[in-house]
XYZ file of C-alpha atoms in Angstrom:
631
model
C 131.130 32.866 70.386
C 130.977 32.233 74.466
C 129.793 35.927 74.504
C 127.201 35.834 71.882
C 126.006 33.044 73.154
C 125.376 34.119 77.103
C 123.501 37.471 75.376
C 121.137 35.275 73.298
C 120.608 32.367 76.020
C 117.557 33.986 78.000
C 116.457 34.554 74.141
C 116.160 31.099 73.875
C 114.821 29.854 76.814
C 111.955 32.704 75.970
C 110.978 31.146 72.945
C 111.497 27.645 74.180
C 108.982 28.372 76.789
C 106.112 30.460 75.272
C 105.822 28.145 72.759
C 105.508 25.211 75.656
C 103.004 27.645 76.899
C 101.116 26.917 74.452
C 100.582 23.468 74.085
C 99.458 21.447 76.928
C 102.190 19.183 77.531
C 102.058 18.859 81.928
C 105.051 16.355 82.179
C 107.269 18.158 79.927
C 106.494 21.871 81.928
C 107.363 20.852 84.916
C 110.631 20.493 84.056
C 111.107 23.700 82.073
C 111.289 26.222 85.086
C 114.578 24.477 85.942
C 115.442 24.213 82.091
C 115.134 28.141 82.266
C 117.073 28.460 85.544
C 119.900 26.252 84.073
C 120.319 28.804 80.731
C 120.347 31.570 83.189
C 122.745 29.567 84.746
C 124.811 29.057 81.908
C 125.013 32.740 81.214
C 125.462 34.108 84.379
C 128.713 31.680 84.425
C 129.711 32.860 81.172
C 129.383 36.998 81.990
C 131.081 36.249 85.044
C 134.309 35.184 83.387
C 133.837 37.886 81.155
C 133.663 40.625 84.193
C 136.834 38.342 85.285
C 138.807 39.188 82.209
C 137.495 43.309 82.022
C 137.810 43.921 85.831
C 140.892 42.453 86.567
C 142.594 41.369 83.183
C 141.996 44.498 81.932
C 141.013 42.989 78.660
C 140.623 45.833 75.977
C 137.233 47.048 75.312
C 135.367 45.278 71.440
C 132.451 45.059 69.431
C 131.159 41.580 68.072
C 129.177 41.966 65.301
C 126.133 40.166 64.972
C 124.227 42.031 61.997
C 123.969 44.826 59.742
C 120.282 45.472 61.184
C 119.253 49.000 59.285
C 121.181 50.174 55.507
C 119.540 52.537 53.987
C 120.028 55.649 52.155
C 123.686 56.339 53.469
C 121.801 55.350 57.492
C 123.434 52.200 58.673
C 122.636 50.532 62.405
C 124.678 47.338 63.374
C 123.535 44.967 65.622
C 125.992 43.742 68.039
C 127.594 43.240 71.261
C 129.501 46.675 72.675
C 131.876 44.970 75.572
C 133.489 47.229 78.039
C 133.577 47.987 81.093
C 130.651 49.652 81.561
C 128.412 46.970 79.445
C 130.277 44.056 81.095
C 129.651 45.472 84.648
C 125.836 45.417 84.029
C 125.743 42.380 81.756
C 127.008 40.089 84.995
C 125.152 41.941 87.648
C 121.723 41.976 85.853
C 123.007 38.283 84.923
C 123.566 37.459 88.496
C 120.116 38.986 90.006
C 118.575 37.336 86.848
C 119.924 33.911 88.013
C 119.231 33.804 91.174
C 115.956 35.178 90.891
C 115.182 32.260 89.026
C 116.275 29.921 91.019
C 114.521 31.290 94.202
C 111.224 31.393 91.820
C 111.365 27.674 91.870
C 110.223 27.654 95.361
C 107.907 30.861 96.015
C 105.959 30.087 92.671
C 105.891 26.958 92.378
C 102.030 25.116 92.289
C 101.415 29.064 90.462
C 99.233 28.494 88.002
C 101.068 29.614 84.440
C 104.430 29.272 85.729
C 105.695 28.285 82.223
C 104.726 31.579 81.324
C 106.643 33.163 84.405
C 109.959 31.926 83.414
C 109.384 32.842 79.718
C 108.687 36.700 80.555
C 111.636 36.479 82.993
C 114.064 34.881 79.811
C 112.681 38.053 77.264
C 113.302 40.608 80.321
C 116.410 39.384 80.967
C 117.236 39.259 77.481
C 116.316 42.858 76.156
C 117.956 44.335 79.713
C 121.368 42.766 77.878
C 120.635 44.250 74.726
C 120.179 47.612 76.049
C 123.377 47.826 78.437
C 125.640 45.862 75.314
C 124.002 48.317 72.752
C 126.631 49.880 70.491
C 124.311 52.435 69.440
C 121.535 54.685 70.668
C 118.912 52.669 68.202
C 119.904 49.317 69.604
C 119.573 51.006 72.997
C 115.824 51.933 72.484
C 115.062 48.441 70.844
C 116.387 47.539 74.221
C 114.460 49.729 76.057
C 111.251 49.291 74.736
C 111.569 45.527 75.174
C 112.566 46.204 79.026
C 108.698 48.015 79.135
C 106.980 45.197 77.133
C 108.486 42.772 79.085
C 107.924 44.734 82.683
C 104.341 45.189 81.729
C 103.844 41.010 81.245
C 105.319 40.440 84.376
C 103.878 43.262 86.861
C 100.405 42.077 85.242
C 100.958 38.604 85.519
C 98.065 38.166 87.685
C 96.149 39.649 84.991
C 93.002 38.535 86.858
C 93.482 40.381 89.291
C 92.685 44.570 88.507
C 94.981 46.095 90.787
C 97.377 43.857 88.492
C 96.121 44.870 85.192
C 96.045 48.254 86.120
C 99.756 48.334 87.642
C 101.111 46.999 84.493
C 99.307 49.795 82.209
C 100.291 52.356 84.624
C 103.795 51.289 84.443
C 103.420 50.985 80.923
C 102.095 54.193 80.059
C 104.277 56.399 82.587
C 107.236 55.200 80.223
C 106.234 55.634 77.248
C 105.568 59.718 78.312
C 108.992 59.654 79.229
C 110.303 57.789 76.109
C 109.203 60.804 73.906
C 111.535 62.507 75.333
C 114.061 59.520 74.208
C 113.263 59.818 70.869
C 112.736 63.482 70.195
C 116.698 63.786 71.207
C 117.620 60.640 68.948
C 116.004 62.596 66.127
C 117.840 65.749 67.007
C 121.378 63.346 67.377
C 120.587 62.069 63.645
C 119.735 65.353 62.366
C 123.210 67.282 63.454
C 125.624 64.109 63.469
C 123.852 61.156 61.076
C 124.627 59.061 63.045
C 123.455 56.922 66.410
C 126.515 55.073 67.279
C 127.872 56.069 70.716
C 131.344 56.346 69.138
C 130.660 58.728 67.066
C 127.799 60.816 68.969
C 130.620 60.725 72.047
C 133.468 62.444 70.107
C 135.391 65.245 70.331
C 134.283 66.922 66.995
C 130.197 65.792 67.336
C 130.054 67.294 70.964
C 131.740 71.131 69.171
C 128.549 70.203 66.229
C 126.350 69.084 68.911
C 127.469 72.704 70.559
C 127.783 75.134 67.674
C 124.114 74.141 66.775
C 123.196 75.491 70.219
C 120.982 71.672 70.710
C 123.345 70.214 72.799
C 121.524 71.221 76.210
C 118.006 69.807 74.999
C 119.615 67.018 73.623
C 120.977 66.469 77.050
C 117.590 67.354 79.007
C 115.383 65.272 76.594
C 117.730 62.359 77.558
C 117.310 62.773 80.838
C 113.585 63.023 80.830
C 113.638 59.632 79.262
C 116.038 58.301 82.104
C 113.742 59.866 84.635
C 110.670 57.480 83.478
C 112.538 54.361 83.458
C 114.072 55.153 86.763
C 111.417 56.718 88.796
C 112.465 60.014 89.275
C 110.166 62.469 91.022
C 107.152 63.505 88.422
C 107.405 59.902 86.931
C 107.456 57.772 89.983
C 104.314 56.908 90.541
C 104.669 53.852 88.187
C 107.133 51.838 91.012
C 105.139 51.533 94.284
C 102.011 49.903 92.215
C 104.213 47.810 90.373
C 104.649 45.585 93.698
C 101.158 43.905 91.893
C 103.544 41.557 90.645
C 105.195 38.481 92.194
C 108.161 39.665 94.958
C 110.857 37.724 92.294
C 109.123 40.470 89.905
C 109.919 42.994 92.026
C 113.512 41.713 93.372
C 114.582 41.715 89.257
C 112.820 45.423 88.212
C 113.932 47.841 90.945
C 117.346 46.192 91.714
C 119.843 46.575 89.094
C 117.872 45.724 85.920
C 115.092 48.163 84.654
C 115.511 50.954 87.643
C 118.848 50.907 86.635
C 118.556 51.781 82.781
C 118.055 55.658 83.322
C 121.114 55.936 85.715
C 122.934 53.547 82.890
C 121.899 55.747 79.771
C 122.935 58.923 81.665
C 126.540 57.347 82.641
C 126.650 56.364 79.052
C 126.143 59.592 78.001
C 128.759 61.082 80.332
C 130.673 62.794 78.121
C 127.818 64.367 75.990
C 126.761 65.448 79.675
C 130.053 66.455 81.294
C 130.184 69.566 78.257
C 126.277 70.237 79.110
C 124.573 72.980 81.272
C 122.236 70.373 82.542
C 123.928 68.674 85.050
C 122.232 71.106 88.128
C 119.188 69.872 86.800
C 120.298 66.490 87.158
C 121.311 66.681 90.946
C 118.326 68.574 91.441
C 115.814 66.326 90.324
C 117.864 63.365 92.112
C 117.920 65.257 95.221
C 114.161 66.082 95.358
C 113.365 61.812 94.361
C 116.042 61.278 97.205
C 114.373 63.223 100.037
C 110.352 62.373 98.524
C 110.562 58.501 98.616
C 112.312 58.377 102.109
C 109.673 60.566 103.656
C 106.571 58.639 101.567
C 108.713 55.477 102.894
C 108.572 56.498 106.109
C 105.010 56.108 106.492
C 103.935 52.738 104.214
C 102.422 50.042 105.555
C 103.299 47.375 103.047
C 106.544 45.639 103.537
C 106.845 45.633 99.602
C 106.527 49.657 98.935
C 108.627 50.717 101.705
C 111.447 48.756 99.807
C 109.757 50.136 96.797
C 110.211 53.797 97.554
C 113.778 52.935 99.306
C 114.605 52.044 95.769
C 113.371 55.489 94.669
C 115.216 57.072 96.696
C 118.751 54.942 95.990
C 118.276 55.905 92.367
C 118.141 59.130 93.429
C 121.632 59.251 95.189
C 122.611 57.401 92.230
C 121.229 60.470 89.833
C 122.723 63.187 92.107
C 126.182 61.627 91.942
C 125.526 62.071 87.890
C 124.583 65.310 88.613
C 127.918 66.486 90.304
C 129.578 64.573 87.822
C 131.168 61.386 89.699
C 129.695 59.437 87.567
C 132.356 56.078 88.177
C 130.855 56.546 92.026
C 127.113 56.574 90.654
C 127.793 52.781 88.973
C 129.466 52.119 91.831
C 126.408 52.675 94.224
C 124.243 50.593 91.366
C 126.519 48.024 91.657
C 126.641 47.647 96.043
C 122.402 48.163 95.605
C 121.633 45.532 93.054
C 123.045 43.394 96.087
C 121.133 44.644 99.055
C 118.223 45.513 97.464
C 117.602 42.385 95.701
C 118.318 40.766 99.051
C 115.860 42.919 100.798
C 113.161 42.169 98.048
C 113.797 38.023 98.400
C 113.590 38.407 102.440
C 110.069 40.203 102.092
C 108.861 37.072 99.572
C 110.137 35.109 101.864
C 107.834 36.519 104.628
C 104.941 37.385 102.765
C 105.589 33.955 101.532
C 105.721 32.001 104.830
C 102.983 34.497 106.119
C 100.028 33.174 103.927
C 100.902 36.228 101.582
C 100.227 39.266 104.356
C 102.000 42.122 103.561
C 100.596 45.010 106.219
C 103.665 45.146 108.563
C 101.202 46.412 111.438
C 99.595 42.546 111.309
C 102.506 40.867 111.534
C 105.824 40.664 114.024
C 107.554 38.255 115.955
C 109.187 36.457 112.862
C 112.409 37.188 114.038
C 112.429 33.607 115.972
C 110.350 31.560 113.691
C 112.488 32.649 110.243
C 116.021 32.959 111.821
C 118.071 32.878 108.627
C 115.402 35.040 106.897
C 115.807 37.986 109.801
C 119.516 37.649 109.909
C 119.610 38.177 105.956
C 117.175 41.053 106.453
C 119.469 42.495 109.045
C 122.802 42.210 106.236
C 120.559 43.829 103.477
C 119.357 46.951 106.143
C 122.775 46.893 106.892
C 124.008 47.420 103.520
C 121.272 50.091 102.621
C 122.083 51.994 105.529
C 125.738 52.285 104.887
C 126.881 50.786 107.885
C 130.379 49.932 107.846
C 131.762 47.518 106.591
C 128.860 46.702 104.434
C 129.037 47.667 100.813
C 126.746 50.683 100.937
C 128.864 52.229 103.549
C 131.422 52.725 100.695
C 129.430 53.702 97.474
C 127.104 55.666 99.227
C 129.759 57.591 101.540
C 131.500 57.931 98.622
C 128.625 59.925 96.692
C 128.433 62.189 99.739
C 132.086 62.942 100.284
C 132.464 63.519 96.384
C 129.609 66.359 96.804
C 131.322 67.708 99.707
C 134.901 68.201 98.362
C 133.199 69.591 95.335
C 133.361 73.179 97.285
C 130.265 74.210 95.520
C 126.601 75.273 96.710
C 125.077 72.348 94.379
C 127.408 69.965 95.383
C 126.665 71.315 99.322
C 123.301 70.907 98.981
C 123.490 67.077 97.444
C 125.460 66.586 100.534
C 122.932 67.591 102.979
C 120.159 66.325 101.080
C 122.441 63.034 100.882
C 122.639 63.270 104.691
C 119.533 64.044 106.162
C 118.647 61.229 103.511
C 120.556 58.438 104.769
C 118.595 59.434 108.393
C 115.499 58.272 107.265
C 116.718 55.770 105.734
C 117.986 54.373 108.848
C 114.219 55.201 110.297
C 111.836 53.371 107.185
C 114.222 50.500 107.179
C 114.594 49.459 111.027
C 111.163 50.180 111.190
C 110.750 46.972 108.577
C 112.910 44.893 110.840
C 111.108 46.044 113.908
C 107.921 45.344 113.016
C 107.850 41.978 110.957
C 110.154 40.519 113.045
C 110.409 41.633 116.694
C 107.338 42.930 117.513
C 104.889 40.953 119.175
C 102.825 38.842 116.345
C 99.327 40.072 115.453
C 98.753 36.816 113.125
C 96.042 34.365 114.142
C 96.728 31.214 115.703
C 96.424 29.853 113.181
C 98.737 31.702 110.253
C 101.469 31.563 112.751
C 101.560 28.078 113.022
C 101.821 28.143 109.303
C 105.237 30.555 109.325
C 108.572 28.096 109.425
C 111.947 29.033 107.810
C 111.704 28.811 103.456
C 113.364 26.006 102.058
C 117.199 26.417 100.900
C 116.541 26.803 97.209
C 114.654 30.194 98.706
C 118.108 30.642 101.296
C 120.635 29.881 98.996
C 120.100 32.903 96.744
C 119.767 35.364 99.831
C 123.078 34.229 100.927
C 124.653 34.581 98.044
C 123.296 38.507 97.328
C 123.783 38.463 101.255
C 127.750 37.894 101.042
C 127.481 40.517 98.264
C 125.960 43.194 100.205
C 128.982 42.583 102.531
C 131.888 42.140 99.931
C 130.668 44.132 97.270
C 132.067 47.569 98.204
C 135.487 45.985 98.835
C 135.389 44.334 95.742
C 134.294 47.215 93.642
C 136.188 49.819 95.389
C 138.714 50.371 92.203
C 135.382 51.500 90.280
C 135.992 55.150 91.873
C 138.750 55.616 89.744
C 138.231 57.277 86.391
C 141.042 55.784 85.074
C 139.741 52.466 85.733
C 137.062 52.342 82.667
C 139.378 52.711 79.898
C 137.098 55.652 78.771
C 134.170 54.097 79.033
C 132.865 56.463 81.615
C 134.570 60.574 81.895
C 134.753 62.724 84.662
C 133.597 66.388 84.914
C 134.805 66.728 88.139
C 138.238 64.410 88.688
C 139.341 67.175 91.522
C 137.206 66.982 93.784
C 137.252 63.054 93.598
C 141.310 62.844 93.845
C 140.839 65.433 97.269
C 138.201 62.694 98.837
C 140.950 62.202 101.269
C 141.280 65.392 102.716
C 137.862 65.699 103.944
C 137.492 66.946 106.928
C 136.963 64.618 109.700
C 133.527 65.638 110.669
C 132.229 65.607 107.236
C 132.883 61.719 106.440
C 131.165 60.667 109.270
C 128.075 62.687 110.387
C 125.874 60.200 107.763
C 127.025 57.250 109.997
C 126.436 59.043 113.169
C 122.927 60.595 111.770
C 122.190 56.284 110.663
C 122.927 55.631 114.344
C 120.777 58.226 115.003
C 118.055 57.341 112.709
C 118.297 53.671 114.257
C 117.887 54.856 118.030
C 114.901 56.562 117.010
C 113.043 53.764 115.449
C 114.306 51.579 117.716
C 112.659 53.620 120.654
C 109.132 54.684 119.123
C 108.524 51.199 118.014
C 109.950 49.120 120.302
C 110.243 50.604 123.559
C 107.168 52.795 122.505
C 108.760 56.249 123.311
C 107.487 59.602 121.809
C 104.215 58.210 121.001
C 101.903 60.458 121.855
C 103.610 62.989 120.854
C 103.947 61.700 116.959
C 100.034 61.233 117.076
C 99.793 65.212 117.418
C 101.588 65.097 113.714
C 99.291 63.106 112.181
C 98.084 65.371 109.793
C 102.253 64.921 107.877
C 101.630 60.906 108.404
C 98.790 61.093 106.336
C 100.486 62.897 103.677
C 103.367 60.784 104.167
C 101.101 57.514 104.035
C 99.242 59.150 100.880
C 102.389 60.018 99.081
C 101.734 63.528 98.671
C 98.424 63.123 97.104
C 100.162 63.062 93.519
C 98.660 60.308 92.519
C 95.378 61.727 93.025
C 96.462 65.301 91.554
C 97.506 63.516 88.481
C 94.441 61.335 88.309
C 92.479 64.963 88.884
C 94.496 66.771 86.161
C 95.763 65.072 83.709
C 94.001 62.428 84.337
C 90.521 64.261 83.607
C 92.476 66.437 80.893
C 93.067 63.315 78.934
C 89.626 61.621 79.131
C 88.321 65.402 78.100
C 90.569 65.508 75.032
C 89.990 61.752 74.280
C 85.888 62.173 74.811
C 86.039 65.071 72.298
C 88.312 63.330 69.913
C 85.368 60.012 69.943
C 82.884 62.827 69.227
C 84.628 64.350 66.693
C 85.384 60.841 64.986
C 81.979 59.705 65.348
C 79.830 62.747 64.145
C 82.697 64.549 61.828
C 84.483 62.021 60.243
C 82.386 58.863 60.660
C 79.810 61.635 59.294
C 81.361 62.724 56.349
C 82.496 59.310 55.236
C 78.587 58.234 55.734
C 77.374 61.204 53.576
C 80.178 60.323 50.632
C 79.119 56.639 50.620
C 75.033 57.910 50.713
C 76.110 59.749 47.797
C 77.907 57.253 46.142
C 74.913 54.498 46.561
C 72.311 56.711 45.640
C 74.615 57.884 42.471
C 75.115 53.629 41.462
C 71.283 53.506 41.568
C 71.018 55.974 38.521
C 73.797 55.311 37.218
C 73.333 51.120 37.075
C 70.110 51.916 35.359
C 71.979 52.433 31.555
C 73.558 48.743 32.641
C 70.848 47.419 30.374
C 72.709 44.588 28.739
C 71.220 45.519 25.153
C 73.696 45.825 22.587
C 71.618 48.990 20.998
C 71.556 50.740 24.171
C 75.526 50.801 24.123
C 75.669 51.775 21.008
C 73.759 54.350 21.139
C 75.749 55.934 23.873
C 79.047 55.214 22.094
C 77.385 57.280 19.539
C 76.003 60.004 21.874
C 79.702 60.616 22.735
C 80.908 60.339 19.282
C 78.670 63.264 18.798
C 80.036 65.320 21.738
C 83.402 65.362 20.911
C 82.953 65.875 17.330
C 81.153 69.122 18.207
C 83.606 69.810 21.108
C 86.353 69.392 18.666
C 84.679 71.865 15.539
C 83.550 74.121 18.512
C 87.529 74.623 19.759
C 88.765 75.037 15.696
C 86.067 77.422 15.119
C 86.220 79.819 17.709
């Protein structure tokens, strides 16, 4: 009961809250952010125990039934609670981030006008991410995934006032729901050969030979991927992330940490065995491989603190994908689980400036932080740290691990996700040292007057950083064990346990040229922007920084393609509706009226005028009837 109840507790605070929303109730509201945070609280507690008793209990994986949710026709969807130890992993970390998001929310929003509202949209996101990573079934999955885009859309818009806002949130909205065609098309072709959704039946032995002898099983596997691509921002359906920093920075610490981001990468590791038997996975570690390398270049150019974090993010998921794609799949949820730790931290320290910095975001006009926000730059430093893969933070491990994996594969794919992995972590080291540099050891270019504004945030803004800040240290010890295959009591396969095992025999030169290419990657940032080296000579590539800075122009060759291609088809389709059938339903009710006019004209209301018709047809079918026995 414990378990149900930590699934359904966001739930409740939801409802608790909209409804509050509502009603204008001021003394009773202010009290219901921390009423939220407390639930959150609760649950967090209670999914922690849980991870206790799966991660190092070993506690056998279950399903607790909640309800029969869809019987019909021989089709029958349960709703309930899959727990092991891939579900029980994500519930606690998106549990954790969910928490103390929350609780740092009390601080950075608080005076915000609709805050009532905040904390509701936070409860239903936090509450449809659990019942898409403790789905039993692909069906609850989607319900699950679905809600995750409803309830990203409310909270990127939240400043609905504001356009940019508005039109984040629809962006975001819409990118997904491309992608989620994709989604269902497959769960249509899953029902059709198997009849059935449930993961333990679509992962079997005897569905995947079906799945196989019906010669579906590698658009199956594609379609599911596309659908993963759009929730996770892979290249083609990335556009939706950067905009989506419209939202508050909490917003954007719980999306692109280890909640929505993190669904694709999920759904694909879910799917492992379905993919381990596919021809798909090149495509995979392709596609991961090109988002890798895109969003740290586009990174390395962005002015706003925000969507350089944004597109590091990208790029993260991207490792995460081409892990998939080589088939480590254990190390892909291990690198979600060491990012959901520095990357949340890394979102929280940038509220926390943009927060003490009257809301500036534009690196370029601010610096010299570093002494005014001590704790803040320190925490920023742990979170680089850990995104960089320095040892002994946690990304040195899951990261490392992804590359070495590729390496010992002895393959020109899994070569090729090594180099890309690489060069990769390089500019990595470049776009993030070039955040620290600038906000905080630069010289300030705030007024006067903002800087003496800019002080240290208050603990209840610290405390969560330093929590997700001993995390991004810890966490790769801690989760170490999650490299093993064996280790998930099924709940994740291997298609390439070989190459894994031999991690240890890499050559020497192999496991460390990313940390010596981070070192690199550091030097160099350190010297163009602080010692101003190479200047000049990085103003003669301007040209690349401006495609860089513009992201590659997609977002204008999408708004000058399919953009235009879908106002075109939707101007014609108005046109059509308007003159063809708004038209033709016009003309049959012109018809119709002038047709009552003669026809209400025998509505005398004379008793010999009816009878005289009833006669009149009397007459007609008498002669119709002689007529047909005659001849």
């Amino acid at each position: 009961m414990l378990y149900k109840l930590s699934v359904f507790l966001p739930f409740i605070g939801f409802v608790i809250l909209g409804l509050a929303s509502l009603f204008k109730l001021e003394a009773v509201k202010a009290k219901l952010p921390v009423f939220a945070t407390v639930l959150l609280g609760l649950s967090c507690a209670i999914n922690s125990y849980m991870f206790y008793e799966y991660f190092i209990g070993s506690k056998a994986s279950e399903v607790l039934m909640l309800a029969n949710w869809i019987n019909a026709s021989g089709f029958s969807v349960d709703f309930a609670i899959l727990l092991d130890k891939l579900s029980v992993l994500m519930l606690f970390v998106v549990s954790l981030i969910s928490f103390l998001v929350h609780t740092y929310s009390l601080e950075y929003m608080k005076g915000e006008k609709g805050i009532v509202r905040f904390y509701s949209y936070l409860g239903l996101f936090t509450f449809v991410m659990y019942m898409l990573v403790a789905a039993p079934n692909l069906m609850q999955l989607f319900l699950g995934w679905e809600g995750v885009g409803v309830a990203s859309y409310l909270l990127i818009g939240f400043w609905y006032s504001k356009d940019s806002a508005s039109a984040a949130s629809m962006k975001a909205f819409i990118i997904n729901r491309i992608a989620d065609l994709a989604l269902i098309t497959a769960m249509i072709l899953l029902f059709k050969n198997l009849s059935s959704l449930d993961f333990a039946v679509l992962l079997s032995a005897e569905s995947l030979e079906v799945l196989k002898q019906s010669g579906e099983l590698n658009l199956i596997a594609l379609l599911l991927f596309i659908g993963a691509m759009g929730k996770s921002a892979q290249f083609g359906f990335h556009t939706w992330l950067p905009d989506a920093m419209e939202g508050p920075t909490p917003v954007s610490a719980l999306i692109h940490s280890a909640t929505m981001v993190s669904a694709g990468v999920f759904l694909v590791v879910r799917m492992s065995e379905l993919y381990s038997v596919s021809e798909v996975m090149n495509v995979i570690a392709i596609v991961g491989m090109v988002t890798a390398l895109f969003a740290s270049l586009v990174g390395l150019a962005q002015r706003d603190i925000k969507k350089v974090i944004a597109y590091s993010t990208c790029s993260q998921l991207g490792y995460m994908f081409f892990a998939c794609g080589i088939g480590a799949y254990s190390a892909a949820m291990f690198h979600l689980f060491t990012h959901a730790f520095f990357k949340a931290l890394l979102f929280l320290g940038a509220g926390s400036v943009i927060h003490a910095a009257h809301h500036q975001q534009d690196m370029f006009k601010l610096g010299g932080l570093g002494k005014l926000m001590p704790f803040t730059f320190i925490l920023m430093w742990v979170g680089s740290l850990g995104l960089l893969g320095v040892p002994p933070f946690s990304g040195y491990f899951s990261k490392d691990f992804i590359l070495e994996a590729a390496f010992m594969l002895h393959s020109d794919i899994g070569l090729w996700v090594y180099i890309v992995g690489t060069f990769g972590a390089m500019l990595t080291a470049i776009y993030s040292c070039r955040v620290i540099f600038l906000v905080f050891n630069k010289p300030t270019k705030l007024s006067s007057e903002d800087l003496a504004h800019v002080h240290e945030v208050k603990l209840v803004m610290l405390i969560p950083m330093a929590i997700l800040g001993l995390g991004a240290i810890f966490a790769g010890y801690l989760g170490f064990a999650m490299t093993e295959t064996d280790f998930w009591q099924g709940a994740i396969t291997q298609a390439n346990q070989k190459a894994i095992e031999n991690i240890h025999h890499i050559p020497f030169y192999a496991k460390y040229l990313p940390l010596v290419l981070v070192i690199i990657g550091s030097l160099l940032a350190y010297f163009v922007i602080i010692k101003a080296k190479g200047v000049k000579f990085l103003a003669k590539f301007d040209c690349v920084k401006n495609v860089f800075e513009n992201k590659f122009y997609i977002d204008e060759l999408y708004a000058n393609t399919f953009e235009r291609l879908f106002k075109l088809t939707a101007s014609v389709s108005y046109m059509f509706d308007r003159c063809v059938v708004d038209g033709f339903v016009n003309f049959v009710s012109k018809v119709v009226m002038k047709l009552s006019k003669i026809v209400r004209r025998m509505q005398t209301g004379l008793v010999y005028d009816y009878n005289f018709v009833f006669l009149l047809v009397l007459i007609v079918a008498l002669a119709v009837f002689i007529f047909k026995n005659i001849y």
